[in-house]
Short mmCIF file of C-alpha atoms in Angstrom, two decimals:
data_model
loop_
_atom_site.label_atom_id
_atom_site.label_comp_id
_atom_site.label_asym_id
_atom_site.label_seq_id
_atom_site.Cartn_x
_atom_site.Cartn_y
_atom_site.Cartn_z
CA MET A 183 52.94 50.74 -23.99
CA SER A 184 55.27 53.66 -23.42
CA GLY A 185 58.86 53.93 -24.51
CA SER A 186 62.00 56.04 -24.30
CA THR A 187 65.26 56.12 -26.19
CA SER A 188 66.70 53.12 -24.31
CA VAL A 189 64.09 51.20 -22.31
CA VAL A 190 60.62 50.05 -23.34
CA THR A 191 58.13 49.65 -20.50
CA TYR A 192 54.61 48.25 -20.32
CA GLY A 193 51.62 48.94 -18.14
CA ASN A 194 48.03 50.23 -18.09
CA PHE A 195 46.57 47.11 -16.49
CA VAL A 196 43.08 47.82 -15.20
CA ARG A 197 40.85 45.52 -13.20
CA PRO A 198 37.29 45.56 -14.62
CA ALA A 199 34.97 46.74 -11.87
CA ARG A 200 32.16 49.17 -11.21
CA GLN A 201 33.05 51.61 -8.46
CA GLY A 202 30.29 52.90 -6.21
CA VAL A 203 30.19 55.74 -3.71
CA LEU A 204 32.48 55.93 -0.65
CA GLY A 205 34.82 53.34 -2.12
CA LEU A 206 32.19 50.58 -2.05
CA PRO A 207 31.73 48.19 -4.96
CA MET A 208 28.83 49.16 -7.17
CA GLY A 209 26.85 46.07 -6.19
CA VAL A 210 27.16 46.87 -2.47
CA ALA A 211 26.27 50.52 -3.12
CA LEU A 212 23.12 49.48 -5.00
CA LEU A 213 22.10 47.15 -2.18
CA CYS A 214 22.34 50.10 0.22
CA ILE A 215 19.61 51.99 -1.65
CA PRO A 216 16.70 49.90 -0.24
CA LEU A 217 18.27 50.23 3.19
CA VAL A 218 18.34 54.04 2.93
CA VAL A 219 14.75 54.09 1.70
CA GLY A 220 13.70 51.88 4.61
CA VAL A 221 15.42 54.16 7.15
CA VAL A 222 13.71 57.23 5.66
CA LEU A 223 10.31 55.55 5.87
CA MET A 224 10.98 54.64 9.51
CA LEU A 225 11.83 58.25 10.29
CA VAL A 226 8.62 59.40 8.62
CA GLN A 227 6.68 57.01 10.87
CA THR A 228 8.66 58.36 13.87
CA TRP A 229 10.18 54.94 14.51
CA TYR A 230 13.45 56.52 15.57
CA LEU A 231 14.90 53.61 17.51
CA ALA A 232 14.27 51.14 14.70
CA ALA A 233 15.68 53.62 12.18
CA VAL A 234 18.88 54.10 14.18
CA GLY A 235 19.33 50.35 14.68
CA THR A 236 18.76 49.61 11.00
CA ALA A 237 21.18 52.36 9.96
CA VAL A 238 23.89 51.09 12.32
CA LEU A 239 23.50 47.51 11.07
CA GLY A 240 23.63 48.71 7.47
CA VAL A 241 26.78 50.76 8.04
CA VAL A 242 28.50 47.86 9.80
CA ALA A 243 27.51 45.40 7.05
CA ALA A 244 28.70 47.76 4.30
CA GLY A 245 31.89 48.58 6.19
CA LEU A 246 32.79 44.92 6.52
CA ALA A 247 32.67 44.63 2.73
CA VAL A 248 35.60 47.08 2.58
CA VAL A 249 37.42 46.82 5.91
CA GLY A 250 37.27 43.02 6.06
CA THR A 251 38.85 42.59 2.62
CA ARG A 252 41.88 40.30 2.59
CA GLN A 253 43.75 39.24 -0.54
CA GLY A 254 41.02 40.74 -2.68
CA ARG A 255 38.24 38.81 -0.93
CA SER A 256 35.68 40.38 1.36
CA ILE A 257 34.65 38.66 4.55
CA TYR A 258 31.39 37.65 2.86
CA SER A 259 33.09 36.02 -0.14
CA ARG A 260 35.43 34.07 2.14
CA ARG A 261 32.49 32.83 4.21
CA LEU A 262 30.60 31.84 1.07
CA LEU A 263 33.59 29.95 -0.34
CA LEU A 264 34.22 28.04 2.88
CA GLY A 265 30.52 27.31 3.30
CA ALA A 266 30.23 26.01 -0.24
CA HIS A 267 33.25 23.77 0.31
CA ARG A 268 31.79 22.37 3.53
CA ARG A 269 28.55 21.53 1.74
CA LYS A 270 30.50 19.91 -1.08
CA THR A 271 32.46 17.83 1.42
CA ALA A 272 29.28 16.80 3.24
CA ARG A 273 27.83 15.51 -0.05
CA GLY A 274 31.08 13.71 -0.88
CA ASP A 275 31.54 15.67 -4.10
CA ASN A 276 35.13 16.54 -3.17
CA LEU A 277 36.19 12.91 -3.63
CA TYR A 278 36.73 11.35 -7.05
CA VAL A 279 37.31 7.64 -7.44
CA ALA A 280 37.63 6.25 -10.96
CA GLY A 281 38.13 2.83 -12.45
CA PRO A 282 36.03 -0.33 -12.23
CA ALA A 283 35.45 0.13 -8.48
CA GLY A 284 34.94 3.87 -8.68
CA LYS A 285 32.10 6.31 -9.19
CA VAL A 286 32.45 6.65 -12.96
CA PRO A 287 29.52 4.76 -14.56
CA ASP A 288 31.57 3.15 -17.36
CA GLY A 289 34.52 2.30 -15.11
CA SER A 290 36.95 4.50 -17.03
CA PHE A 291 39.54 7.00 -15.80
CA THR A 292 38.06 10.12 -17.36
CA LEU A 293 38.97 13.58 -16.16
CA PRO A 294 36.90 14.85 -13.21
CA GLY A 295 35.09 18.14 -12.77
CA LEU A 296 34.52 20.58 -15.61
CA MET A 297 36.51 18.44 -18.05
CA ALA A 298 34.37 15.34 -17.47
CA PRO A 299 32.15 15.89 -20.57
CA SER A 300 35.16 16.40 -22.84
CA ALA A 301 36.08 14.33 -25.88
CA LEU A 302 39.36 14.12 -27.80
CA SER A 303 39.75 13.39 -31.50
CA GLN A 304 42.49 13.70 -34.12
CA HIS A 305 42.27 15.46 -37.47
CA ALA A 306 44.54 16.91 -40.16
CA ASP A 307 45.10 20.57 -41.00
CA ALA A 308 45.27 22.16 -44.46
CA PHE A 309 48.77 20.72 -45.00
CA GLY A 310 47.87 17.23 -43.80
CA THR A 311 49.62 17.60 -40.43
CA PRO A 312 47.74 15.80 -37.64
CA PHE A 313 46.46 17.72 -34.62
CA GLY A 314 44.36 16.84 -31.59
CA LEU A 315 41.04 18.57 -31.00
CA LEU A 316 39.42 18.78 -27.56
CA HIS A 317 35.64 19.15 -27.54
CA LEU A 318 33.90 20.32 -24.36
CA ARG A 319 30.31 19.43 -25.12
CA GLY A 320 28.47 21.47 -22.48
CA ALA A 321 30.20 24.76 -23.31
CA ARG A 322 30.45 23.97 -27.06
CA HIS A 323 34.16 24.75 -26.97
CA TYR A 324 36.86 23.33 -29.22
CA THR A 325 40.51 23.59 -28.23
CA VAL A 326 43.73 23.03 -30.13
CA VAL A 327 47.02 22.76 -28.21
CA LEU A 328 50.31 24.05 -29.65
CA GLU A 329 53.75 23.13 -28.36
CA ALA A 330 56.40 25.84 -28.60
CA TYR A 331 60.17 25.69 -28.26
CA PRO A 332 61.24 29.21 -27.25
CA ASP A 333 64.92 30.07 -27.31
CA GLY A 334 64.74 32.36 -24.27
CA ASP A 335 66.37 35.75 -23.96
CA ALA A 336 69.97 34.63 -23.43
CA LEU A 337 72.37 36.36 -25.85
CA VAL A 338 69.44 38.23 -27.42
CA ASP A 339 69.66 42.00 -27.61
CA GLN A 340 66.95 44.13 -26.05
CA ALA A 341 65.69 45.45 -29.39
CA ARG A 342 64.95 41.91 -30.53
CA ILE A 343 63.18 41.13 -27.25
CA ASP A 344 61.02 44.25 -27.58
CA SER A 345 60.12 43.19 -31.10
CA GLN A 346 59.07 39.74 -29.88
CA VAL A 347 56.88 41.27 -27.16
CA ALA A 348 55.26 43.55 -29.74
CA HIS A 349 54.55 40.61 -32.05
CA TRP A 350 53.06 38.66 -29.13
CA GLY A 351 50.74 41.57 -28.37
CA ALA A 352 49.77 41.72 -32.03
CA TRP A 353 49.08 37.95 -32.01
CA LEU A 354 46.75 38.34 -29.04
CA GLY A 355 45.12 41.35 -30.67
CA GLN A 356 44.50 39.32 -33.81
CA LEU A 357 42.61 36.74 -31.73
CA ALA A 358 40.25 39.50 -30.61
CA LEU A 359 39.31 40.21 -34.23
CA ASP A 360 37.85 36.72 -34.52
CA GLU A 361 34.71 36.37 -32.42
CA ASP A 362 35.01 32.57 -32.50
CA VAL A 363 38.09 32.65 -30.23
CA VAL A 364 36.88 32.72 -26.63
CA GLY A 365 40.16 32.11 -24.84
CA ALA A 366 43.84 31.30 -25.02
CA SER A 367 46.46 30.25 -22.51
CA VAL A 368 50.22 29.85 -22.26
CA THR A 369 51.52 27.19 -19.89
CA VAL A 370 55.19 27.02 -18.92
CA GLU A 371 55.87 23.77 -17.06
CA THR A 372 59.13 22.90 -15.34
CA ALA A 373 60.07 19.48 -14.00
CA PRO A 374 63.21 17.48 -13.19
CA ASP A 375 64.68 15.82 -16.25
CA SER A 376 64.32 12.05 -16.13
CA GLY A 377 67.48 11.53 -18.18
CA VAL A 378 65.75 9.30 -20.74
CA ARG A 379 66.52 11.58 -23.69
CA LEU A 380 70.22 11.92 -22.87
CA THR A 381 70.58 8.19 -22.28
CA ARG A 382 68.94 7.28 -25.57
CA MET A 383 70.98 9.85 -27.48
CA VAL A 384 74.26 8.55 -26.04
CA GLN A 385 73.38 4.91 -26.64
CA ALA A 386 72.38 5.65 -30.22
CA ASN A 387 75.73 7.32 -30.97
CA LEU A 388 78.03 4.96 -29.07
CA VAL A 389 80.00 2.73 -31.46
CA GLU A 390 80.79 -0.87 -30.65
CA ASP A 391 84.56 -0.50 -30.88
CA ALA A 392 84.73 2.51 -28.53
CA SER A 393 87.61 2.49 -26.08
CA ALA A 394 87.10 1.61 -22.44
CA PHE A 395 88.10 5.13 -21.42
CA ALA A 396 85.50 6.70 -23.77
CA ARG A 397 82.81 4.35 -22.48
CA THR A 398 83.67 5.18 -18.87
CA VAL A 399 83.58 8.92 -19.51
CA ILE A 400 80.27 8.85 -21.36
CA GLU A 401 78.67 6.62 -18.72
CA ASP A 402 79.77 9.06 -16.02
CA VAL A 403 78.31 11.96 -18.01
CA VAL A 404 74.95 10.22 -18.31
CA ARG A 405 74.92 9.20 -14.65
CA GLU A 406 75.88 12.63 -13.28
CA LEU A 407 74.26 15.01 -15.76
CA GLY A 408 71.27 13.01 -16.97
CA THR A 409 68.96 14.21 -14.21
CA GLY A 410 70.69 17.39 -13.13
CA SER A 411 69.00 20.03 -15.25
CA PRO A 412 65.26 20.74 -15.37
CA ILE A 413 63.13 20.27 -18.44
CA ILE A 414 60.97 23.21 -19.54
CA THR A 415 57.87 22.76 -21.69
CA THR A 416 55.78 25.53 -23.21
CA ARG A 417 52.30 24.91 -24.57
CA ILE A 418 49.68 27.28 -25.97
CA ALA A 419 45.98 26.40 -25.97
CA VAL A 420 43.53 28.26 -28.20
CA THR A 421 39.81 27.74 -27.57
CA PHE A 422 37.16 28.34 -30.21
CA SER A 423 33.41 28.61 -29.76
CA GLY A 424 31.42 26.05 -31.70
CA ARG A 425 28.12 27.92 -31.44
CA SER A 426 26.35 28.51 -34.73
CA HIS A 427 25.90 32.06 -36.04
CA ASP A 428 22.20 31.68 -36.86
CA GLY A 429 21.10 32.97 -33.46
CA ARG A 430 20.17 29.54 -32.08
CA GLY A 431 23.57 28.80 -30.55
CA ARG A 432 23.63 25.19 -31.69
CA ASP A 433 26.86 23.20 -31.76
CA ARG A 434 28.29 23.17 -35.27
CA GLY A 435 29.77 19.72 -34.71
CA VAL A 436 33.23 18.20 -34.55
CA ALA A 437 33.60 17.68 -38.31
CA THR A 438 32.76 21.29 -39.17
CA MET A 439 34.95 22.78 -36.45
CA ALA A 440 37.86 20.44 -37.25
CA GLU A 441 37.81 21.58 -40.89
CA GLU A 442 37.57 25.25 -39.95
CA ILE A 443 40.31 25.09 -37.30
CA GLY A 444 42.49 22.94 -39.56
CA ASN A 445 42.36 25.58 -42.28
CA ARG A 446 43.35 28.34 -39.86
CA LEU A 447 45.96 26.38 -37.91
CA PRO A 448 48.92 26.96 -40.30
CA VAL A 449 48.36 30.73 -40.07
CA LEU A 450 48.29 30.58 -36.27
CA LEU A 451 51.54 28.63 -36.22
CA ALA A 452 53.31 30.87 -38.70
CA SER A 453 52.31 34.04 -36.87
CA LEU A 454 53.92 32.72 -33.67
CA TRP A 455 57.43 32.53 -35.11
CA GLU A 456 58.21 36.19 -34.50
CA THR A 457 56.85 36.17 -30.93
CA GLY A 458 59.80 34.26 -29.46
CA ALA A 459 57.94 30.95 -29.47
CA GLY A 460 60.53 29.52 -31.86
CA THR A 461 60.38 28.36 -35.45
CA SER A 462 59.44 24.77 -34.54
CA VAL A 463 56.00 25.46 -33.10
CA ARG A 464 53.72 22.52 -33.82
CA ALA A 465 50.25 21.35 -32.98
CA CYS A 466 50.01 18.59 -30.40
CA THR A 467 48.50 15.33 -31.55
CA ALA A 468 45.77 13.58 -29.62
CA GLN A 469 48.34 11.20 -28.13
CA ASP A 470 50.48 14.12 -26.97
CA ILE A 471 47.52 15.63 -25.12
CA VAL A 472 46.67 12.32 -23.47
CA ASP A 473 50.25 11.72 -22.34
CA PHE A 474 50.95 15.12 -20.77
CA THR A 475 47.54 15.10 -19.07
CA ARG A 476 48.22 11.69 -17.54
CA THR A 477 51.63 12.89 -16.36
CA ALA A 478 50.10 16.01 -14.79
CA TYR A 479 47.74 13.94 -12.65
CA ASP A 480 50.41 11.41 -11.71
CA PRO A 481 53.93 12.87 -12.07
CA THR A 482 55.49 9.68 -10.72
CA VAL A 483 54.88 7.96 -14.08
CA ALA A 484 56.67 10.70 -16.06
CA THR A 485 59.75 8.54 -16.67
CA GLN A 486 57.70 5.56 -17.86
CA VAL A 487 55.61 7.77 -20.14
CA GLU A 488 58.70 9.38 -21.65
CA GLN A 489 60.34 6.01 -22.17
CA ALA A 490 57.21 4.62 -23.84
CA ARG A 491 56.90 7.68 -26.08
CA ALA A 492 60.50 7.21 -27.22
CA GLU A 493 59.74 3.61 -28.25
CA ASP A 494 56.32 2.51 -29.53
CA GLY A 495 54.12 5.06 -27.73
CA THR A 496 52.12 4.84 -24.54
CA GLY A 497 48.90 3.62 -26.14
CA LEU A 498 46.86 5.53 -23.56
CA THR A 499 43.44 6.86 -24.52
CA TRP A 500 41.55 9.94 -23.35
CA ALA A 501 39.42 7.71 -21.10
CA GLU A 502 42.63 6.72 -19.26
CA ALA A 503 44.16 10.19 -18.85
CA GLY A 504 42.46 11.13 -15.58
CA PRO A 505 43.37 10.26 -12.01
CA THR A 506 42.38 7.11 -10.17
CA PHE A 507 41.76 9.05 -6.97
CA ALA A 508 41.40 12.76 -6.23
CA ASP A 509 40.51 14.71 -3.09
CA ASP A 510 39.68 18.41 -3.39
CA GLN A 511 40.44 20.16 -0.10
CA VAL A 512 40.27 23.82 0.86
CA GLU A 513 43.87 24.75 0.03
CA GLN A 514 45.30 21.65 -1.65
CA TYR A 515 44.40 18.99 -4.16
CA PHE A 516 45.40 15.34 -3.73
CA HIS A 517 45.56 13.33 -6.96
CA ASP A 518 46.94 9.82 -7.30
CA ARG A 519 50.44 9.79 -5.75
CA ALA A 520 50.94 13.56 -5.57
CA VAL A 521 49.49 16.68 -4.00
CA SER A 522 49.16 20.09 -5.63
CA ARG A 523 48.42 23.62 -4.56
CA SER A 524 47.37 26.42 -6.90
CA TRP A 525 47.69 30.16 -6.49
CA GLN A 526 45.73 32.63 -8.60
CA MET A 527 46.38 36.24 -9.44
CA TYR A 528 43.94 38.65 -7.83
CA GLU A 529 45.64 41.98 -8.44
CA VAL A 530 48.31 43.60 -10.60
CA ARG A 531 50.39 46.24 -8.90
CA GLU A 532 50.24 49.63 -10.52
CA GLY A 533 53.29 50.92 -12.29
CA GLN A 534 55.43 49.99 -15.24
CA PHE A 535 56.73 46.58 -16.22
CA HIS A 536 59.76 45.45 -18.17
CA SER A 537 59.94 42.57 -20.62
CA ASN A 538 61.63 40.29 -18.05
CA ALA A 539 59.05 40.80 -15.30
CA LEU A 540 58.00 37.13 -15.22
CA THR A 541 61.50 35.65 -15.31
CA ARG A 542 61.76 34.73 -11.62
CA LEU A 543 58.23 33.35 -11.53
CA LEU A 544 58.86 31.08 -14.53
CA GLU A 545 62.21 29.76 -13.31
CA PRO A 546 62.33 26.14 -12.05
CA ASN A 547 62.21 25.54 -8.30
CA GLY A 548 63.92 22.66 -6.61
CA GLY A 549 62.19 20.07 -4.48
CA VAL A 550 58.96 19.87 -6.52
CA LEU A 551 57.65 17.32 -9.00
CA ARG A 552 55.98 19.81 -11.30
CA LYS A 553 55.52 23.56 -11.50
CA ARG A 554 53.13 25.19 -13.95
CA VAL A 555 52.71 28.89 -14.58
CA THR A 556 49.70 29.52 -16.81
CA LEU A 557 48.73 32.86 -18.29
CA LEU A 558 45.05 32.91 -19.21
CA TYR A 559 43.84 35.28 -21.90
CA ARG A 560 40.31 36.23 -22.93
CA PRO A 561 40.31 38.48 -26.00
CA VAL A 562 37.51 41.02 -25.91
CA PRO A 563 35.70 40.90 -29.28
CA ALA A 564 36.43 43.92 -31.46
CA GLY A 565 32.75 44.87 -31.40
CA GLN A 566 32.76 45.04 -27.58
CA ALA A 567 36.18 46.62 -27.00
CA ALA A 568 34.94 50.18 -27.52
CA ASP A 569 32.09 49.67 -25.02
CA ALA A 570 34.47 48.20 -22.44
CA ILE A 571 36.87 51.13 -22.76
CA GLU A 572 34.00 53.62 -22.56
CA ALA A 573 32.74 51.93 -19.39
CA GLU A 574 36.23 52.16 -17.83
CA LEU A 575 36.48 55.83 -18.82
CA ASN A 576 33.12 56.62 -17.20
CA ASN A 577 34.10 54.67 -14.10
CA ALA A 578 37.39 56.58 -13.81
CA ILE A 579 35.59 59.91 -14.17
CA PHE A 580 32.97 58.93 -11.58
CA THR A 581 35.60 57.77 -9.08
CA GLY A 582 37.59 60.98 -9.44
CA SER A 583 34.50 63.18 -9.06
CA GLN A 584 33.77 61.89 -5.53
CA LYS A 585 36.63 63.89 -4.01
CA GLN A 586 37.40 67.57 -4.13
CA GLN A 587 41.09 66.86 -4.69
CA VAL A 588 41.83 64.13 -7.20
CA SER A 589 44.76 61.90 -6.26
CA ALA A 590 47.67 61.16 -8.55
CA ARG A 591 46.53 57.55 -8.89
CA GLN A 592 43.07 58.62 -10.06
CA ARG A 593 44.56 61.07 -12.55
CA ALA A 594 46.79 58.32 -13.91
CA ARG A 595 43.80 55.97 -14.22
CA LEU A 596 41.88 58.59 -16.19
CA ALA A 597 44.88 59.22 -18.44
CA TYR A 598 45.29 55.48 -19.05
CA ALA A 599 41.61 55.20 -19.97
CA HIS A 600 41.95 57.99 -22.53
CA LYS A 601 45.09 56.41 -23.96
CA ALA A 602 43.44 52.97 -24.20
CA GLY A 603 40.59 54.56 -26.13
CA GLU A 604 43.02 56.16 -28.56
CA GLU A 605 44.91 52.89 -29.10
CA GLU A 606 41.67 50.96 -29.61
CA ALA A 607 40.56 53.47 -32.21
CA GLN A 608 43.85 52.81 -34.03
CA GLY A 609 43.17 49.06 -34.15
CA ALA A 610 44.69 47.76 -30.91
CA GLY A 611 43.03 44.79 -29.21
CA LEU A 612 41.72 44.49 -25.68
CA VAL A 613 42.51 41.36 -23.68
CA ARG A 614 41.60 40.21 -20.19
CA PHE A 615 44.22 38.05 -18.52
CA GLY A 616 44.89 36.10 -15.36
CA VAL A 617 47.66 33.93 -13.90
CA ILE A 618 47.53 30.56 -12.14
CA VAL A 619 50.59 28.98 -10.51
CA THR A 620 50.34 25.27 -9.67
CA VAL A 621 53.03 23.41 -7.76
CA THR A 622 52.91 19.62 -7.43
CA CYS A 623 54.87 17.83 -4.71
CA ALA A 624 55.26 14.29 -3.49
CA ALA A 625 54.07 15.05 0.04
CA GLN A 626 52.08 17.66 1.90
CA ALA A 627 55.09 18.45 4.10
CA ASP A 628 56.80 20.23 1.20
CA PHE A 629 54.31 23.12 1.12
CA PRO A 630 55.25 25.23 4.19
CA ARG A 631 58.30 26.47 2.29
CA LEU A 632 56.30 27.08 -0.89
CA GLU A 633 53.60 29.06 0.94
CA ARG A 634 56.12 31.88 1.30
CA LEU A 635 58.14 31.29 -1.85
CA VAL A 636 55.41 31.35 -4.52
CA PRO A 637 53.70 34.61 -3.39
CA SER A 638 57.12 36.26 -3.12
CA LEU A 639 57.94 35.25 -6.68
CA GLY A 640 54.63 36.79 -7.71
CA ASN A 641 55.50 40.00 -5.90
CA GLN A 642 58.75 40.22 -7.84
CA ALA A 643 56.66 40.00 -11.00
CA ARG A 644 54.37 42.73 -9.57
CA LEU A 645 51.55 40.20 -9.37
CA ARG A 646 49.67 39.44 -6.18
CA LEU A 647 48.86 35.76 -5.76
CA ARG A 648 46.51 34.04 -3.34
CA PRO A 649 45.56 30.37 -2.80
CA ALA A 650 42.55 29.17 -4.77
CA LEU A 651 40.42 28.87 -1.65
CA GLY A 652 37.96 25.99 -1.97
CA ASN A 653 38.60 25.74 -5.73
CA GLN A 654 41.85 23.81 -5.92
CA ALA A 655 40.53 21.13 -8.29
CA VAL A 656 39.14 23.73 -10.69
CA ALA A 657 42.32 25.81 -10.59
CA PHE A 658 44.41 22.68 -11.21
CA GLN A 659 42.47 21.92 -14.39
CA ALA A 660 42.45 25.55 -15.52
CA ALA A 661 46.27 25.61 -15.27
CA LEU A 662 46.54 22.67 -17.65
CA PRO A 663 46.78 23.52 -21.37
CA LEU A 664 43.36 22.04 -22.09
CA GLY A 665 41.50 25.23 -23.02
CA LEU A 666 39.26 25.51 -19.97
CA VAL A 667 37.78 29.04 -20.00
CA LEU A 668 36.48 29.46 -16.44
CA PRO A 669 34.19 32.53 -16.91
CA GLU A 670 32.25 30.59 -19.54
CA HIS A 671 31.29 28.05 -16.84
CA SER A 672 30.29 30.59 -14.19
CA MET A 673 26.66 30.85 -13.13
CA LEU A 674 27.01 34.62 -12.68
CA PRO A 675 26.89 36.83 -15.78
CA ALA A 676 30.00 38.87 -16.56
CA GLN A 677 28.21 42.16 -15.88
CA LEU A 678 27.16 41.02 -12.41
CA ARG A 679 30.72 39.86 -11.59
CA ASP A 680 32.03 43.34 -12.48
CA TYR A 681 29.54 44.92 -10.10
CA LEU A 682 30.60 42.59 -7.28
#
């Protein structure tokens, strides 16, 4: 973070990657070594024609990895994604049908995909306040969801906003000091207001002997303004690892993790007050998690769910929170009576950012049922932060040494690496982050307009967004505040992903 006398700016966002020679990714550069050795051996054997043909094929294949890159994907990665989706479609794995006549063995409506082996329970924290705990058995992850009520930046001076941003950075840095925290996310969801809250509030305060004029005015207010403004919901999900510390990696169990998280939950809530999340931050109960998950998969029942919650509760269980039908297609995801499309961040533009960089992206958009903007965070453990910064410093030095004249961008990258090392030595945390934008509509015909709108909103935030090609169902779940940490479910190790 760099500042001046009047404006505070932010930056130094670096994409983790290993840079090879000639601008190739390190993985591609390493794969070229056997090719070079083979060409040399052919020349030794005087197989000149075969050596020339092999060299040409190798240069073309390596060049396509760079020249054929579009939206951060090489031609090979796009082919692999489309091929994997075709195989999934041929097996029928893209379709999900739940209920008594569906594919689920017990006839329930459980969540599909990566969240299928999840379980939801309710516990009490150190002060006796109830909270819901999501347990993802395969990954041994435990997630608690917090609901925030931010006041926004209206009528707030810039010094106060800068202080809130600094406290938010400190909150994320504190997560990195605890190795049990494997991920966190912030989801800002916007949707049309159903008018249930305004109607109930007016009816509760309307006296029996009110005049006819007063009744007419208040009825007109409810009818005209009840559904005019959007409703904005902010939720924070914090995911803990339940692996034991004895080296065996066994699951410590729901009871142990619920007690440990419950003791730490009041501190997490209190430390959020100065970040702009509001002073009424609370932990979501198990019923809260069930209700907003059900509404996400079928937004058409949002009014009924809100009405039921205002009365005796919905009574839904976690086994009823999923969709009845879902179809995962290449660039869209059909679920119940809605269709969604997700965009994911693949690059951050270089330069400086201001505190209001995400304002346009987070604003409500008309003509959609739901819009979710989710910021995904993965705190780098304090014991690994120094190694990560050292690796970035070495990579910056290696990239700059390949040219006789170092460019301004490479000099800036090297300077940022040195500065990050200094800040880490002073106790600053290191966090990886990503962004997923999910828009849910009533019909597929609404998306041609959004295909241009959403990426343009990302550009205004200096973020480059692309459709989640062949992974719409996974991106949809990752954008929900359910604590799904995608890299923990990848078959490729983190080191290999950096090389590719």
